[in-house]
């Protein structure tokens, strides 16, 4: 059983690590941001509601996010574990999660804020969840599913600044929260995706 939370600032590489962990360990990648983006693409009521917060870099209210995650974790494919990417983001979300499930690893991807702005500005996303950086891939279509890549609205500079401020204020307290539960593990997210993944694998395999 591998139940993982990925913590880290926007642009730390949570999505990239989640995708690698999913492929290697065969556990589902649950990204609350992806759930909202899919709802926006599908023009649902939830999508419309979430977008009003996302566009300005604010968090979607806790009760909405918690319900989504609680429901998702009940699905059959989560029986052997899961990777939570972008959840929890507040102490209140973490407390609610504690009531639903135990967690084995909280992996905190540490990254310098100076790097994050560039990473997000060059980030291109696909609706299937794949993410690319313009410095590494200049194509316009997703290599996995062929979908059209796009720049996330909230990756534009002004919104990024607010997302970082929101992260500092609302999400960094989770580091202490999980440290006190003895399940917090730091990895270095400043270098490349592969190096960070080596650290993650060492951690999960316990050496
Ligand atoms: P992400 O893709 O994780 O960067 O999330 C994009 C946006 O979706 C965030 O800036 C929030 O507006 C919203 N969001 C995603 N996950 C959460 C969460 N756990 N709590 C509140 N808002 C969230």
Short mmCIF file of N, CA and C in Angstrom, two decimals, residues 6-156:
data_model
loop_
_atom_site.label_atom_id
_atom_site.label_comp_id
_atom_site.label_asym_id
_atom_site.label_seq_id
_atom_site.Cartn_x
_atom_site.Cartn_y
_atom_site.Cartn_z
N UNK A 6 1.80 14.68 -2.45
CA UNK A 6 2.89 15.49 -2.98
C UNK A 6 2.66 16.94 -2.58
N UNK A 7 3.61 17.49 -1.84
CA UNK A 7 3.54 18.89 -1.43
C UNK A 7 4.60 19.67 -2.20
N UNK A 8 4.37 20.95 -2.34
CA UNK A 8 5.37 21.78 -3.02
C UNK A 8 4.69 22.96 -3.68
N UNK A 9 5.47 24.02 -3.89
CA UNK A 9 4.92 25.24 -4.50
C UNK A 9 4.43 24.95 -5.92
N UNK A 10 3.61 25.83 -6.47
CA UNK A 10 3.25 25.70 -7.89
C UNK A 10 4.55 25.69 -8.69
N UNK A 11 4.68 24.76 -9.62
CA UNK A 11 5.91 24.70 -10.43
C UNK A 11 7.03 23.89 -9.80
N UNK A 12 6.78 23.29 -8.64
CA UNK A 12 7.83 22.48 -8.00
C UNK A 12 8.05 21.18 -8.76
N UNK A 13 7.03 20.75 -9.50
CA UNK A 13 7.15 19.50 -10.27
C UNK A 13 6.29 18.38 -9.72
N UNK A 14 5.24 18.73 -9.01
CA UNK A 14 4.36 17.71 -8.42
C UNK A 14 3.72 16.84 -9.51
N UNK A 15 3.22 17.49 -10.55
CA UNK A 15 2.54 16.76 -11.62
C UNK A 15 3.50 15.80 -12.34
N UNK A 16 4.71 16.26 -12.60
CA UNK A 16 5.70 15.41 -13.29
C UNK A 16 6.06 14.21 -12.43
N UNK A 17 6.29 14.42 -11.14
CA UNK A 17 6.63 13.30 -10.26
C UNK A 17 5.43 12.35 -10.14
N UNK A 18 4.25 12.92 -10.04
CA UNK A 18 3.05 12.08 -9.91
C UNK A 18 2.91 11.15 -11.11
N UNK A 19 3.17 11.69 -12.28
CA UNK A 19 3.03 10.90 -13.50
C UNK A 19 4.05 9.75 -13.50
N UNK A 20 5.27 10.01 -13.06
CA UNK A 20 6.29 8.95 -13.01
C UNK A 20 5.97 7.91 -11.94
N UNK A 21 5.49 8.37 -10.81
CA UNK A 21 5.15 7.44 -9.71
C UNK A 21 4.00 6.53 -10.17
N UNK A 22 3.04 7.15 -10.82
CA UNK A 22 1.87 6.40 -11.32
C UNK A 22 2.32 5.27 -12.25
N UNK A 23 3.19 5.60 -13.21
CA UNK A 23 3.65 4.60 -14.17
C UNK A 23 4.47 3.50 -13.50
N UNK A 24 5.32 3.89 -12.55
CA UNK A 24 6.21 2.89 -11.93
C UNK A 24 5.48 2.00 -10.92
N UNK A 25 4.60 2.59 -10.12
CA UNK A 25 3.99 1.82 -9.02
C UNK A 25 2.53 1.44 -9.28
N UNK A 26 2.00 1.91 -10.40
CA UNK A 26 0.65 1.51 -10.79
C UNK A 26 -0.45 1.97 -9.84
N UNK A 27 -0.27 3.16 -9.30
CA UNK A 27 -1.33 3.72 -8.44
C UNK A 27 -1.87 4.99 -9.09
N UNK A 28 -3.15 5.30 -8.86
CA UNK A 28 -3.74 6.45 -9.56
C UNK A 28 -3.21 7.81 -9.10
N UNK A 29 -3.15 8.71 -10.05
CA UNK A 29 -2.71 10.09 -9.82
C UNK A 29 -3.96 10.96 -9.68
N UNK A 30 -4.16 11.50 -8.51
CA UNK A 30 -5.36 12.32 -8.28
C UNK A 30 -4.93 13.78 -8.13
N UNK A 31 -5.25 14.57 -9.14
CA UNK A 31 -4.90 15.98 -9.12
C UNK A 31 -6.19 16.80 -9.05
N UNK A 32 -6.37 17.51 -7.97
CA UNK A 32 -7.59 18.31 -7.84
C UNK A 32 -7.61 19.41 -8.90
N UNK A 33 -6.44 19.96 -9.22
CA UNK A 33 -6.37 20.96 -10.29
C UNK A 33 -6.85 20.38 -11.61
N UNK A 34 -6.45 19.14 -11.92
CA UNK A 34 -6.90 18.48 -13.16
C UNK A 34 -8.41 18.27 -13.15
N UNK A 35 -8.95 17.90 -11.99
CA UNK A 35 -10.40 17.70 -11.89
C UNK A 35 -11.12 19.02 -12.24
N UNK A 36 -10.61 20.12 -11.69
CA UNK A 36 -11.25 21.41 -11.97
C UNK A 36 -11.09 21.80 -13.45
N UNK A 37 -9.88 21.59 -13.99
CA UNK A 37 -9.66 21.95 -15.40
C UNK A 37 -10.55 21.12 -16.32
N UNK A 38 -10.75 19.84 -15.99
CA UNK A 38 -11.62 19.00 -16.80
C UNK A 38 -13.06 19.53 -16.74
N UNK A 39 -13.47 19.94 -15.55
CA UNK A 39 -14.82 20.49 -15.39
C UNK A 39 -14.99 21.81 -16.14
N UNK A 40 -13.92 22.59 -16.19
CA UNK A 40 -13.98 23.85 -16.95
C UNK A 40 -14.12 23.52 -18.43
N UNK A 41 -13.33 22.55 -18.90
CA UNK A 41 -13.39 22.15 -20.32
C UNK A 41 -14.78 21.62 -20.66
N UNK A 42 -15.38 20.89 -19.71
CA UNK A 42 -16.71 20.31 -19.94
C UNK A 42 -17.85 21.29 -19.66
N UNK A 43 -17.47 22.50 -19.26
CA UNK A 43 -18.44 23.57 -18.97
C UNK A 43 -19.50 23.16 -17.94
N UNK A 44 -19.07 22.48 -16.89
CA UNK A 44 -20.02 22.10 -15.84
C UNK A 44 -20.19 23.26 -14.85
N UNK A 45 -21.20 23.14 -13.99
CA UNK A 45 -21.42 24.16 -12.94
C UNK A 45 -20.20 24.23 -12.03
N UNK A 46 -19.67 23.04 -11.65
CA UNK A 46 -18.48 23.01 -10.80
C UNK A 46 -17.32 23.74 -11.48
N UNK A 47 -17.17 23.51 -12.78
CA UNK A 47 -16.10 24.17 -13.54
C UNK A 47 -16.24 25.68 -13.50
N UNK A 48 -17.46 26.16 -13.70
CA UNK A 48 -17.72 27.61 -13.70
C UNK A 48 -17.38 28.20 -12.33
N UNK A 49 -17.79 27.49 -11.29
CA UNK A 49 -17.55 27.95 -9.92
C UNK A 49 -16.05 27.97 -9.62
N UNK A 50 -15.36 26.86 -9.93
CA UNK A 50 -13.93 26.76 -9.63
C UNK A 50 -13.13 27.80 -10.39
N UNK A 51 -13.53 28.05 -11.63
CA UNK A 51 -12.74 28.96 -12.47
C UNK A 51 -12.65 30.36 -11.88
N UNK A 52 -13.72 30.78 -11.19
CA UNK A 52 -13.70 32.14 -10.63
C UNK A 52 -12.60 32.29 -9.58
N UNK A 53 -12.22 31.20 -8.95
CA UNK A 53 -11.12 31.25 -7.97
C UNK A 53 -9.79 31.03 -8.67
N UNK A 54 -9.77 30.06 -9.56
CA UNK A 54 -8.52 29.69 -10.22
C UNK A 54 -7.93 30.84 -11.03
N UNK A 55 -8.79 31.57 -11.72
CA UNK A 55 -8.29 32.64 -12.59
C UNK A 55 -7.55 33.72 -11.84
N UNK A 56 -7.86 33.87 -10.56
CA UNK A 56 -7.14 34.90 -9.80
C UNK A 56 -6.11 34.27 -8.85
N UNK A 57 -5.90 32.98 -8.98
CA UNK A 57 -4.86 32.33 -8.18
C UNK A 57 -5.26 32.03 -6.75
N UNK A 58 -6.57 32.10 -6.48
CA UNK A 58 -7.05 31.80 -5.12
C UNK A 58 -7.44 30.32 -5.03
N UNK A 59 -7.61 29.85 -3.82
CA UNK A 59 -8.03 28.47 -3.63
C UNK A 59 -9.54 28.33 -3.73
N UNK A 60 -9.97 27.23 -4.29
CA UNK A 60 -11.39 26.88 -4.30
C UNK A 60 -11.76 26.52 -2.85
N UNK A 61 -12.95 26.91 -2.37
CA UNK A 61 -13.29 26.65 -0.97
C UNK A 61 -13.15 25.19 -0.55
N UNK A 62 -12.68 25.02 0.68
CA UNK A 62 -12.33 23.70 1.22
C UNK A 62 -13.43 22.65 1.05
N UNK A 63 -14.69 23.00 1.40
CA UNK A 63 -15.73 21.96 1.42
C UNK A 63 -15.92 21.32 0.05
N UNK A 64 -15.80 22.15 -1.00
CA UNK A 64 -15.98 21.64 -2.37
C UNK A 64 -14.86 20.64 -2.70
N UNK A 65 -13.63 21.04 -2.38
CA UNK A 65 -12.46 20.20 -2.73
C UNK A 65 -12.48 18.90 -1.93
N UNK A 66 -12.82 19.01 -0.67
CA UNK A 66 -12.82 17.83 0.21
C UNK A 66 -13.82 16.79 -0.29
N UNK A 67 -15.01 17.26 -0.68
CA UNK A 67 -16.03 16.32 -1.19
C UNK A 67 -15.53 15.58 -2.42
N UNK A 68 -14.87 16.30 -3.30
CA UNK A 68 -14.36 15.68 -4.54
C UNK A 68 -13.36 14.58 -4.21
N UNK A 69 -12.43 14.90 -3.30
CA UNK A 69 -11.37 13.93 -2.97
C UNK A 69 -11.95 12.73 -2.21
N UNK A 70 -12.86 13.01 -1.28
CA UNK A 70 -13.46 11.93 -0.49
C UNK A 70 -14.13 10.92 -1.42
N UNK A 71 -14.84 11.44 -2.41
CA UNK A 71 -15.55 10.56 -3.34
C UNK A 71 -14.56 9.77 -4.21
N UNK A 72 -13.52 10.46 -4.66
CA UNK A 72 -12.55 9.81 -5.55
C UNK A 72 -11.79 8.69 -4.82
N UNK A 73 -11.49 8.90 -3.55
CA UNK A 73 -10.70 7.91 -2.81
C UNK A 73 -11.48 6.62 -2.52
N UNK A 74 -12.80 6.70 -2.69
CA UNK A 74 -13.61 5.49 -2.47
C UNK A 74 -13.59 4.55 -3.65
N UNK A 75 -13.09 5.02 -4.78
CA UNK A 75 -13.12 4.19 -6.00
C UNK A 75 -12.17 3.01 -5.86
N UNK A 76 -12.53 1.96 -6.57
CA UNK A 76 -11.81 0.68 -6.51
C UNK A 76 -10.30 0.83 -6.76
N UNK A 77 -9.93 1.68 -7.72
CA UNK A 77 -8.51 1.77 -8.10
C UNK A 77 -7.63 2.39 -7.02
N UNK A 78 -8.23 2.91 -5.95
CA UNK A 78 -7.44 3.50 -4.86
C UNK A 78 -7.13 2.49 -3.76
N UNK A 79 -7.60 1.26 -3.93
CA UNK A 79 -7.42 0.25 -2.87
C UNK A 79 -5.95 -0.04 -2.57
N UNK A 80 -5.11 0.01 -3.60
CA UNK A 80 -3.69 -0.28 -3.40
C UNK A 80 -2.85 0.96 -3.14
N UNK A 81 -3.51 2.10 -3.03
CA UNK A 81 -2.79 3.35 -2.79
C UNK A 81 -3.14 4.39 -3.83
N UNK A 82 -2.52 5.57 -3.70
CA UNK A 82 -2.84 6.70 -4.59
C UNK A 82 -1.80 7.80 -4.40
N UNK A 83 -1.80 8.71 -5.35
CA UNK A 83 -0.93 9.89 -5.24
C UNK A 83 -1.84 11.12 -5.25
N UNK A 84 -1.81 11.89 -4.20
CA UNK A 84 -2.57 13.13 -4.17
C UNK A 84 -1.64 14.28 -4.58
N UNK A 85 -2.04 14.98 -5.63
CA UNK A 85 -1.22 16.06 -6.19
C UNK A 85 -2.05 17.35 -6.13
N UNK A 86 -1.62 18.27 -5.26
CA UNK A 86 -2.36 19.53 -5.14
C UNK A 86 -3.45 19.47 -4.07
N UNK A 87 -3.49 18.42 -3.33
CA UNK A 87 -4.40 18.27 -2.20
C UNK A 87 -3.70 17.47 -1.11
N UNK A 88 -3.78 17.85 0.15
CA UNK A 88 -4.43 19.03 0.70
C UNK A 88 -3.59 20.29 0.50
N UNK A 89 -4.27 21.44 0.58
CA UNK A 89 -3.59 22.72 0.42
C UNK A 89 -3.83 23.62 1.62
N UNK A 90 -4.66 23.19 2.55
CA UNK A 90 -4.90 23.97 3.77
C UNK A 90 -4.94 22.98 4.95
N UNK A 91 -4.75 23.51 6.14
CA UNK A 91 -4.80 22.66 7.34
C UNK A 91 -6.18 22.01 7.45
N UNK A 92 -7.21 22.76 7.13
CA UNK A 92 -8.55 22.21 7.23
C UNK A 92 -8.73 21.02 6.27
N UNK A 93 -8.19 21.12 5.06
CA UNK A 93 -8.26 19.99 4.12
C UNK A 93 -7.48 18.79 4.68
N UNK A 94 -6.32 19.06 5.29
CA UNK A 94 -5.50 17.97 5.83
C UNK A 94 -6.23 17.26 6.97
N UNK A 95 -6.91 18.06 7.81
CA UNK A 95 -7.64 17.45 8.93
C UNK A 95 -8.79 16.59 8.42
N UNK A 96 -9.46 17.07 7.37
CA UNK A 96 -10.54 16.26 6.80
C UNK A 96 -10.00 14.98 6.20
N UNK A 97 -8.86 15.08 5.53
CA UNK A 97 -8.26 13.90 4.91
C UNK A 97 -7.88 12.87 5.98
N UNK A 98 -7.38 13.36 7.11
CA UNK A 98 -7.01 12.45 8.21
C UNK A 98 -8.18 11.58 8.65
N UNK A 99 -9.37 12.13 8.50
CA UNK A 99 -10.56 11.37 8.94
C UNK A 99 -10.95 10.31 7.91
N UNK A 100 -10.44 10.45 6.67
CA UNK A 100 -10.82 9.53 5.60
C UNK A 100 -9.82 8.41 5.41
N UNK A 101 -8.53 8.74 5.52
CA UNK A 101 -7.51 7.73 5.21
C UNK A 101 -6.19 8.02 5.93
N UNK A 102 -5.40 6.98 6.10
CA UNK A 102 -4.02 7.18 6.59
C UNK A 102 -3.15 7.49 5.37
N UNK A 103 -2.00 8.10 5.62
CA UNK A 103 -1.05 8.45 4.54
C UNK A 103 0.31 7.86 4.91
N UNK A 104 1.01 7.32 3.92
CA UNK A 104 2.33 6.73 4.18
C UNK A 104 3.47 7.72 3.99
N UNK A 105 3.41 8.52 2.93
CA UNK A 105 4.48 9.46 2.63
C UNK A 105 3.92 10.81 2.22
N UNK A 106 4.42 11.86 2.87
CA UNK A 106 4.16 13.21 2.37
C UNK A 106 5.49 13.68 1.78
N UNK A 107 5.53 13.76 0.48
CA UNK A 107 6.79 14.11 -0.19
C UNK A 107 6.75 15.60 -0.53
N UNK A 108 7.65 16.34 0.13
CA UNK A 108 7.69 17.78 -0.04
C UNK A 108 8.79 18.13 -1.04
N UNK A 109 8.38 18.59 -2.21
CA UNK A 109 9.35 18.92 -3.26
C UNK A 109 9.80 20.37 -3.07
N UNK A 110 11.07 20.52 -2.66
CA UNK A 110 11.58 21.86 -2.35
C UNK A 110 12.16 22.49 -3.60
N UNK A 111 11.78 23.73 -3.83
CA UNK A 111 12.26 24.42 -5.04
C UNK A 111 12.40 25.92 -4.75
N UNK A 112 13.43 26.54 -5.35
CA UNK A 112 13.61 27.99 -5.17
C UNK A 112 12.53 28.73 -5.95
N UNK A 113 11.95 29.75 -5.31
CA UNK A 113 10.88 30.51 -5.96
C UNK A 113 11.34 31.16 -7.26
N UNK A 114 12.64 31.50 -7.33
CA UNK A 114 13.15 32.16 -8.54
C UNK A 114 13.00 31.23 -9.76
N UNK A 115 13.07 29.93 -9.54
CA UNK A 115 12.96 28.96 -10.64
C UNK A 115 11.51 28.78 -11.09
N UNK A 116 10.64 28.94 -10.15
CA UNK A 116 9.24 28.59 -10.37
C UNK A 116 8.58 29.47 -11.44
N UNK A 117 8.89 30.75 -11.41
CA UNK A 117 8.27 31.69 -12.34
C UNK A 117 8.58 31.27 -13.79
N UNK A 118 9.85 30.94 -14.03
CA UNK A 118 10.25 30.53 -15.38
C UNK A 118 9.60 29.19 -15.76
N UNK A 119 9.56 28.28 -14.81
CA UNK A 119 8.95 26.98 -15.10
C UNK A 119 7.48 27.13 -15.49
N UNK A 120 6.79 27.98 -14.76
CA UNK A 120 5.35 28.12 -15.03
C UNK A 120 5.11 28.88 -16.32
N UNK A 121 5.95 29.89 -16.59
CA UNK A 121 5.77 30.69 -17.81
C UNK A 121 5.96 29.81 -19.05
N UNK A 122 6.87 28.82 -18.97
CA UNK A 122 7.14 27.95 -20.12
C UNK A 122 6.34 26.67 -20.12
N UNK A 123 5.45 26.53 -19.18
CA UNK A 123 4.71 25.28 -19.06
C UNK A 123 3.58 25.22 -20.08
N UNK A 124 3.44 24.05 -20.70
CA UNK A 124 2.32 23.82 -21.62
C UNK A 124 1.63 22.54 -21.16
N UNK A 125 0.32 22.59 -21.10
CA UNK A 125 -0.43 21.47 -20.54
C UNK A 125 -1.34 20.83 -21.58
N UNK A 126 -1.69 19.58 -21.32
CA UNK A 126 -2.66 18.88 -22.16
C UNK A 126 -3.83 18.47 -21.27
N UNK A 127 -5.00 18.37 -21.84
CA UNK A 127 -6.16 17.97 -21.04
C UNK A 127 -6.04 16.57 -20.47
N UNK A 128 -5.13 15.74 -21.01
CA UNK A 128 -4.96 14.37 -20.48
C UNK A 128 -4.12 14.38 -19.21
N UNK A 129 -3.56 15.55 -18.85
CA UNK A 129 -2.78 15.63 -17.61
C UNK A 129 -1.28 15.72 -17.85
N UNK A 130 -0.83 15.47 -19.10
CA UNK A 130 0.60 15.59 -19.40
C UNK A 130 1.01 17.06 -19.37
N UNK A 131 2.29 17.29 -18.98
CA UNK A 131 2.79 18.65 -18.89
C UNK A 131 4.17 18.71 -19.57
N UNK A 132 4.42 19.78 -20.32
CA UNK A 132 5.70 19.95 -21.01
C UNK A 132 6.28 21.31 -20.67
N UNK A 133 7.58 21.49 -20.98
CA UNK A 133 8.18 22.82 -20.86
C UNK A 133 8.73 23.21 -22.22
N UNK A 134 8.49 24.46 -22.61
CA UNK A 134 8.88 24.90 -23.95
C UNK A 134 10.39 24.78 -24.20
N UNK A 135 11.19 24.77 -23.13
CA UNK A 135 12.64 24.64 -23.33
C UNK A 135 13.01 23.20 -23.72
N UNK A 136 12.14 22.24 -23.44
CA UNK A 136 12.43 20.83 -23.72
C UNK A 136 11.62 20.27 -24.89
N UNK A 137 10.47 20.86 -25.14
CA UNK A 137 9.60 20.35 -26.20
C UNK A 137 8.85 21.52 -26.83
N UNK A 138 9.06 21.69 -28.14
CA UNK A 138 8.44 22.84 -28.80
C UNK A 138 7.19 22.45 -29.62
N UNK A 139 6.84 21.17 -29.58
CA UNK A 139 5.67 20.73 -30.35
C UNK A 139 4.38 21.34 -29.83
N UNK A 140 3.34 21.30 -30.65
CA UNK A 140 2.06 21.86 -30.21
C UNK A 140 1.07 20.77 -29.79
N UNK A 141 1.44 19.49 -30.05
CA UNK A 141 0.54 18.40 -29.68
C UNK A 141 1.16 17.52 -28.60
N UNK A 142 0.31 16.94 -27.78
CA UNK A 142 0.75 16.07 -26.70
C UNK A 142 1.37 14.79 -27.26
N UNK A 143 2.53 14.40 -26.70
CA UNK A 143 3.21 13.19 -27.19
C UNK A 143 2.47 11.94 -26.77
N UNK A 144 1.69 12.04 -25.70
CA UNK A 144 0.98 10.85 -25.22
C UNK A 144 -0.34 10.63 -25.94
N UNK A 145 -1.17 11.70 -26.04
CA UNK A 145 -2.52 11.47 -26.58
C UNK A 145 -2.82 12.24 -27.86
N UNK A 146 -1.87 13.12 -28.27
CA UNK A 146 -2.10 13.86 -29.51
C UNK A 146 -2.95 15.12 -29.33
N UNK A 147 -3.39 15.39 -28.08
CA UNK A 147 -4.22 16.58 -27.82
C UNK A 147 -3.44 17.88 -28.03
N UNK A 148 -4.18 18.96 -28.22
CA UNK A 148 -3.55 20.26 -28.43
C UNK A 148 -3.06 20.82 -27.09
N UNK A 149 -1.79 21.25 -27.06
CA UNK A 149 -1.24 21.80 -25.81
C UNK A 149 -1.67 23.26 -25.65
N UNK A 150 -1.77 23.70 -24.41
CA UNK A 150 -2.17 25.09 -24.16
C UNK A 150 -1.46 25.62 -22.93
N UNK A 151 -1.42 26.96 -22.83
CA UNK A 151 -0.87 27.56 -21.61
C UNK A 151 -2.01 27.79 -20.63
N UNK A 152 -1.83 27.29 -19.41
CA UNK A 152 -2.88 27.48 -18.41
C UNK A 152 -3.07 28.96 -18.13
N UNK A 153 -4.32 29.37 -18.04
CA UNK A 153 -4.66 30.77 -17.75
C UNK A 153 -3.94 31.24 -16.48
N UNK A 154 -3.88 30.35 -15.49
CA UNK A 154 -3.29 30.76 -14.20
C UNK A 154 -1.77 30.64 -14.18
N UNK A 155 -1.16 30.30 -15.32
CA UNK A 155 0.31 30.31 -15.40
C UNK A 155 0.82 31.66 -15.88
N UNK A 156 -0.07 32.60 -16.15
CA UNK A 156 0.37 33.94 -16.57
C UNK A 156 0.88 34.69 -15.33
#
